[in-house]
CSV table of C-alpha atoms in Angstrom, one decimal:
chain,number,residue,atom,x,y,z
F,1,MET,CA,21.0,-29.0,-33.5
F,2,ARG,CA,22.3,-31.1,-36.4
F,3,GLN,CA,21.0,-34.5,-35.6
F,4,HIS,CA,22.5,-37.6,-37.1
F,5,CYS,CA,21.3,-41.2,-36.4
F,6,ASN,CA,23.5,-44.2,-36.1
F,7,LYS,CA,20.9,-47.0,-36.5
F,8,GLU,CA,20.0,-48.7,-39.8
F,9,VAL,CA,17.1,-47.1,-41.7
F,10,GLU,CA,14.6,-49.9,-42.2
F,11,MET,CA,12.9,-48.8,-45.5
F,12,LEU,CA,10.9,-52.0,-45.5
F,13,GLY,CA,9.4,-51.0,-42.2
F,14,TYR,CA,7.2,-48.7,-44.2
F,15,ASN,CA,5.6,-51.8,-45.7
F,16,ARG,CA,3.6,-52.5,-42.6
F,17,ALA,CA,1.1,-49.8,-43.7
F,18,MET,CA,1.2,-50.7,-47.3
F,19,SER,CA,-0.6,-53.2,-49.6
F,20,LYS,CA,1.0,-56.2,-51.4
F,21,SER,CA,1.0,-54.2,-54.6
F,22,LEU,CA,3.2,-51.6,-53.0
F,23,LEU,CA,5.6,-54.2,-51.8
F,24,VAL,CA,6.2,-55.0,-55.4
F,25,ALA,CA,6.8,-51.3,-56.1
F,26,ILE,CA,9.5,-51.3,-53.4
F,27,ALA,CA,11.2,-54.3,-54.9
F,28,VAL,CA,11.2,-52.6,-58.3
F,29,ILE,CA,12.5,-49.4,-56.9
F,30,GLY,CA,15.2,-51.3,-55.1
F,31,LEU,CA,15.9,-48.9,-52.3
F,32,GLY,CA,17.2,-51.5,-49.9
F,33,LEU,CA,18.6,-50.7,-46.5
F,34,ALA,CA,20.7,-47.6,-46.0
F,35,ALA,CA,22.6,-46.6,-42.8
F,36,CYS,CA,22.1,-43.1,-41.6
F,37,GLY,CA,25.1,-41.0,-42.8
F,38,THR,CA,25.9,-43.6,-45.5
F,39,ILE,CA,25.3,-42.2,-48.9
F,40,ARG,CA,24.4,-44.4,-51.8
F,41,GLU,CA,23.3,-43.3,-55.3
F,42,THR,CA,19.7,-44.4,-55.8
F,43,PRO,CA,17.9,-44.6,-59.2
F,44,ALA,CA,15.5,-41.8,-59.7
F,45,ILE,CA,11.9,-42.4,-59.0
F,46,GLU,CA,10.1,-41.1,-62.0
F,47,THR,CA,6.5,-41.5,-60.8
F,48,VAL,CA,4.8,-38.2,-60.6
F,49,PRO,CA,1.4,-38.2,-58.7
F,50,THR,CA,-1.5,-37.4,-60.9
F,51,ALA,CA,-4.1,-34.7,-60.4
F,52,ILE,CA,-6.4,-35.2,-57.5
F,53,GLU,CA,-9.9,-35.7,-58.7
F,54,PRO,CA,-12.8,-33.8,-57.1
F,55,GLY,CA,-14.0,-35.4,-53.9
F,56,ASP,CA,-10.9,-37.4,-53.3
F,57,SER,CA,-9.1,-35.0,-50.9
F,58,ARG,CA,-10.8,-35.5,-47.6
F,59,SER,CA,-8.4,-38.2,-46.3
F,60,LEU,CA,-5.2,-37.0,-48.0
F,61,VAL,CA,-2.2,-36.5,-45.7
F,62,LEU,CA,0.5,-33.8,-45.9
F,63,VAL,CA,4.0,-35.2,-45.3
F,64,GLU,CA,6.7,-32.6,-44.9
F,65,LEU,CA,10.3,-33.5,-44.8
F,66,PHE,CA,12.9,-30.9,-43.5
F,67,THR,CA,16.2,-31.9,-45.1
F,68,SER,CA,19.5,-30.6,-46.6
F,69,GLU,CA,22.1,-31.6,-49.1
F,70,GLY,CA,24.7,-30.6,-46.5
F,71,CYS,CA,23.5,-33.2,-43.9
F,72,SER,CA,24.9,-36.7,-44.2
F,73,SER,CA,21.9,-38.3,-42.4
F,74,CYS,CA,19.4,-36.8,-44.9
F,75,PRO,CA,19.8,-38.8,-48.1
F,76,PRO,CA,18.1,-41.9,-46.6
F,77,ALA,CA,15.2,-39.7,-45.6
F,78,ASP,CA,15.1,-38.1,-49.1
F,79,ARG,CA,14.8,-41.6,-50.5
F,80,LEU,CA,12.0,-42.5,-48.1
F,81,LEU,CA,10.0,-39.4,-49.1
F,82,SER,CA,10.5,-40.4,-52.7
F,83,LEU,CA,9.2,-43.8,-51.9
F,84,ILE,CA,6.2,-42.4,-50.1
F,85,ALA,CA,5.4,-39.9,-53.0
F,86,ALA,CA,5.7,-42.7,-55.6
F,87,THR,CA,3.7,-45.5,-53.9
F,88,ASP,CA,1.3,-44.1,-51.3
F,89,ASP,CA,-1.7,-42.4,-52.9
F,90,ARG,CA,-2.8,-41.1,-49.4
F,91,ALA,CA,0.3,-38.9,-49.1
F,92,VAL,CA,1.0,-35.4,-50.5
F,93,ALA,CA,4.8,-35.0,-50.1
F,94,LEU,CA,6.8,-31.8,-49.7
F,95,ALA,CA,10.6,-31.6,-49.1
F,96,PHE,CA,11.7,-28.3,-47.5
F,97,HIS,CA,15.4,-27.8,-47.8
F,98,VAL,CA,16.6,-25.7,-44.9
F,99,ASP,CA,19.5,-23.2,-45.0
F,100,TYR,CA,21.2,-23.7,-41.7
F,101,TRP,CA,23.4,-26.4,-43.1
F,102,ASP,CA,24.7,-24.2,-45.9
F,103,SER,CA,28.5,-23.5,-45.6
F,104,PRO,CA,31.4,-22.4,-47.7
F,105,ALA,CA,32.0,-26.1,-48.4
F,106,TRP,CA,28.5,-26.6,-49.8
F,107,ARG,CA,25.4,-24.6,-50.3
F,108,ASP,CA,22.2,-26.4,-51.0
F,109,ARG,CA,20.7,-24.8,-54.1
F,110,PHE,CA,17.2,-25.7,-53.0
F,111,SER,CA,17.6,-24.2,-49.5
F,112,SER,CA,15.6,-21.2,-48.2
F,113,HIS,CA,15.6,-19.4,-44.9
F,114,LEU,CA,11.8,-19.3,-45.2
F,115,PHE,CA,11.8,-23.1,-44.9
F,116,SER,CA,14.1,-23.0,-41.9
F,117,GLN,CA,11.6,-20.5,-40.3
F,118,ARG,CA,8.7,-22.9,-41.1
F,119,GLN,CA,10.6,-25.6,-39.3
F,120,GLU,CA,11.2,-23.3,-36.3
F,121,PHE,CA,7.4,-22.8,-36.0
F,122,TYR,CA,7.1,-26.5,-35.8
F,123,GLY,CA,9.8,-26.6,-33.2
F,124,GLY,CA,7.7,-24.3,-31.0
F,125,ARG,CA,4.5,-26.3,-31.7
F,126,PHE,CA,6.2,-29.5,-30.6
F,127,LYS,CA,8.2,-27.9,-27.8
F,128,LEU,CA,11.5,-29.1,-29.1
F,129,ASP,CA,14.7,-28.0,-27.6
F,130,SER,CA,16.0,-27.3,-31.1
F,131,ILE,CA,15.2,-28.1,-34.7
F,132,TYR,CA,17.0,-30.9,-36.6
F,133,THR,CA,17.3,-32.7,-39.9
F,134,PRO,CA,16.0,-35.0,-41.2
F,135,GLN,CA,12.6,-34.4,-39.7
F,136,ILE,CA,9.2,-35.5,-40.9
F,137,VAL,CA,6.0,-33.7,-39.9
F,138,VAL,CA,2.7,-35.4,-40.7
F,139,ASP,CA,-0.4,-33.2,-41.1
F,140,GLY,CA,1.2,-30.6,-38.8
F,141,SER,CA,0.2,-32.8,-35.9
F,142,THR,CA,3.2,-35.1,-35.2
F,143,GLN,CA,6.9,-35.1,-35.9
F,144,PHE,CA,9.7,-37.7,-35.8
F,145,VAL,CA,13.2,-38.4,-37.3
F,146,GLY,CA,12.9,-38.5,-41.1
F,147,ASN,CA,14.6,-41.8,-41.5
F,148,ASP,CA,12.0,-43.7,-39.5
F,149,SER,CA,10.1,-45.5,-42.2
F,150,ALA,CA,7.9,-47.7,-39.9
F,151,ARG,CA,6.8,-44.6,-38.0
F,152,ALA,CA,6.1,-42.8,-41.3
F,153,GLY,CA,3.8,-45.6,-42.4
F,154,ASN,CA,1.9,-45.7,-39.1
F,155,GLU,CA,1.5,-42.0,-38.8
F,156,ILE,CA,0.2,-41.6,-42.4
F,157,THR,CA,-2.3,-44.4,-41.8
F,158,GLU,CA,-3.6,-42.7,-38.6
F,159,ALA,CA,-3.7,-39.3,-40.2
F,160,ALA,CA,-5.7,-40.6,-43.2
F,161,LYS,CA,-8.5,-41.6,-40.8
F,162,VAL,CA,-9.1,-37.9,-39.9
F,163,THR,CA,-11.6,-36.3,-42.3
F,164,LYS,CA,-10.4,-33.0,-43.7
F,165,GLY,CA,-12.1,-30.3,-45.9
F,166,ALA,CA,-12.6,-31.1,-49.5
F,167,LEU,CA,-10.4,-29.3,-52.1
F,168,GLU,CA,-10.9,-29.3,-55.9
F,169,LEU,CA,-8.1,-27.9,-58.1
F,170,ARG,CA,-8.0,-27.1,-61.8
F,171,PHE,CA,-6.1,-24.9,-64.1
F,172,ASP,CA,-8.1,-22.0,-65.6
F,173,ALA,CA,-6.7,-19.6,-68.1
F,174,GLY,CA,-3.2,-19.7,-66.6
F,175,ARG,CA,-4.4,-19.5,-63.0
F,176,LEU,CA,-5.1,-22.2,-60.4
F,177,ALA,CA,-8.8,-22.4,-59.5
F,178,ILE,CA,-9.6,-23.6,-56.0
F,179,LYS,CA,-12.9,-24.8,-54.6
F,180,ALA,CA,-13.1,-25.8,-51.0
F,181,ASP,CA,-15.8,-27.0,-48.7
F,182,GLY,CA,-16.3,-28.5,-45.2
F,183,PHE,CA,-13.3,-27.0,-43.3
F,184,PRO,CA,-13.2,-28.6,-39.8
F,185,SER,CA,-11.5,-25.5,-38.4
F,186,SER,CA,-12.0,-24.1,-34.9
F,187,GLU,CA,-9.6,-21.2,-35.5
F,188,THR,CA,-8.2,-18.9,-38.1
F,189,ALA,CA,-6.1,-20.7,-40.7
F,190,THR,CA,-4.0,-19.9,-43.8
F,191,LEU,CA,-4.3,-21.2,-47.3
F,192,TYR,CA,-0.9,-21.9,-48.9
F,193,LEU,CA,0.3,-22.8,-52.4
F,194,ALA,CA,3.5,-24.9,-52.6
F,195,VAL,CA,5.2,-25.6,-56.0
F,196,ALA,CA,7.2,-28.8,-55.7
F,197,GLU,CA,9.5,-30.4,-58.4
F,198,ASN,CA,10.3,-34.0,-58.9
F,199,SER,CA,13.2,-35.8,-60.7
F,200,LEU,CA,16.0,-33.5,-59.5
F,201,MET,CA,19.6,-34.5,-59.1
F,202,THR,CA,22.7,-32.8,-57.6
F,203,ASN,CA,26.3,-33.8,-57.8
F,204,VAL,CA,27.6,-32.7,-54.5
F,205,THR,CA,31.2,-31.6,-54.5
F,206,GLY,CA,31.7,-30.5,-50.9
F,207,GLY,CA,30.5,-30.8,-47.3
F,208,GLU,CA,29.3,-34.0,-45.6
F,209,ASN,CA,27.9,-35.4,-48.8
F,210,GLY,CA,30.8,-34.4,-51.0
F,211,GLY,CA,31.5,-36.8,-53.9
F,212,THR,CA,27.9,-38.2,-54.1
F,213,SER,CA,25.0,-37.8,-56.4
F,214,LEU,CA,21.7,-37.0,-54.6
F,215,ARG,CA,18.3,-37.5,-56.2
F,216,HIS,CA,15.3,-35.6,-54.9
F,217,SER,CA,11.5,-35.7,-55.2
F,218,ALA,CA,8.9,-33.2,-54.1
F,219,VAL,CA,11.4,-30.4,-53.6
F,220,VAL,CA,9.6,-27.2,-52.7
F,221,ARG,CA,10.6,-24.5,-55.1
F,222,SER,CA,8.1,-21.9,-53.9
F,223,LEU,CA,5.8,-21.4,-50.9
F,224,THR,CA,3.3,-18.6,-51.0
F,225,THR,CA,0.4,-17.5,-48.9
F,226,VAL,CA,-2.8,-17.3,-50.9
F,227,ARG,CA,-5.2,-15.9,-48.3
F,228,ALA,CA,-6.4,-16.1,-44.7
F,229,VAL,CA,-9.2,-18.4,-43.8
F,230,GLU,CA,-11.2,-16.9,-41.0
F,231,LYS,CA,-12.7,-18.9,-38.2
F,232,GLY,CA,-16.0,-20.4,-39.1
F,233,THR,CA,-15.3,-20.4,-42.9
F,234,ARG,CA,-16.9,-23.5,-44.4
F,235,SER,CA,-16.2,-23.0,-48.1
F,236,LEU,CA,-14.1,-21.0,-50.6
F,237,ASP,CA,-14.2,-20.4,-54.4
F,238,LEU,CA,-11.2,-18.5,-55.7
F,239,SER,CA,-8.3,-18.5,-58.1
F,240,THR,CA,-4.6,-17.6,-57.7
F,241,ASP,CA,-1.6,-16.8,-59.8
F,242,ILE,CA,0.8,-19.7,-60.4
F,243,PRO,CA,4.4,-19.0,-59.5
F,244,SER,CA,6.9,-19.8,-62.3
F,245,ASP,CA,10.6,-19.8,-62.9
F,246,PRO,CA,12.5,-20.7,-66.1
F,247,SER,CA,14.8,-23.1,-64.1
F,248,TRP,CA,11.8,-25.3,-63.2
F,249,ASN,CA,10.8,-28.2,-65.4
F,250,VAL,CA,7.0,-27.6,-65.7
F,251,GLN,CA,6.4,-31.3,-66.6
F,252,ASN,CA,7.8,-32.4,-63.2
F,253,LEU,CA,5.9,-29.9,-61.0
F,254,ASN,CA,3.2,-30.6,-58.5
F,255,TYR,CA,1.0,-27.7,-57.3
F,256,VAL,CA,0.0,-28.3,-53.7
F,257,ILE,CA,-2.7,-26.4,-51.9
F,258,PHE,CA,-3.1,-26.8,-48.2
F,259,VAL,CA,-4.9,-25.1,-45.4
F,260,GLN,CA,-3.2,-24.9,-42.0
F,261,GLU,CA,-4.5,-23.6,-38.7
F,262,ASN,CA,-2.4,-20.8,-37.4
F,263,GLY,CA,-2.3,-21.8,-33.8
F,264,SER,CA,-2.3,-25.6,-33.7
F,265,ARG,CA,-0.5,-25.9,-37.1
F,266,ARG,CA,-3.0,-28.7,-37.9
F,267,ILE,CA,-3.6,-29.3,-41.6
F,268,ILE,CA,-7.3,-29.2,-42.3
F,269,ALA,CA,-7.3,-29.6,-46.1
F,270,VAL,CA,-4.8,-30.6,-48.7
F,271,ALA,CA,-4.8,-31.5,-52.4
F,272,GLN,CA,-2.4,-31.4,-55.3
F,273,ILE,CA,-2.5,-31.2,-59.1
F,274,ALA,CA,0.4,-32.1,-61.4
F,275,GLY,CA,1.6,-31.5,-64.9
F,276,LYS,CA,1.8,-28.7,-67.4
F,277,HIS,CA,-1.0,-26.1,-67.3
């Protein structure tokens, strides 16, 4: 199902879960109100989250957006995710561009069938009749239309109250070193590495968004499985190769590690580290 919404996107609804200092950030960013399906070019949000310091990861929240450049309802959701990534230090943002919107008129250069499959898993988890865009999933535990800023703020606030495992990330001789402790898992889980890129722009020439310039943050460029985490595992100490591609701007990359239960899809640990290694 290709879902479009016909109500106004109340970006300022997200403020209900934000501090006064973040209200100033919104004013500076100047996102304003955007109707679903109405495309407006928005200035790029250049803020890149900094590396997560050891011990700070237990209340971080994974916010996944399933989106597409071929969907006219998605640009407001893309802007909302950029706002969250730039102003909410509780959130680790990932934008998965699905491929089922791709057509001869326009193919999203960031799309992947792997990301569509990931969304299908969530469709089963939430017992949805069909998958749709834009969709936000918070901590693998709740889902809603990706343009709903008030809901996003509320769900992030609630998810941040749930204590997760601690993750410490650092670069070590060209690899990513990972230390983890305190997994609250009751089932087998999987440890993933996502590489996400900020400050991206596409001039769309066809499809529903033809003639517009779309700016993106936290675009997932690579998603890999690092290892299984068996039931009862409390801690890990390992390192993994770091995916790379000459088309990626290393200065704009975030490396996101998250641990997800295989059955419930619940996120039990998440952290990110940014910048050149």
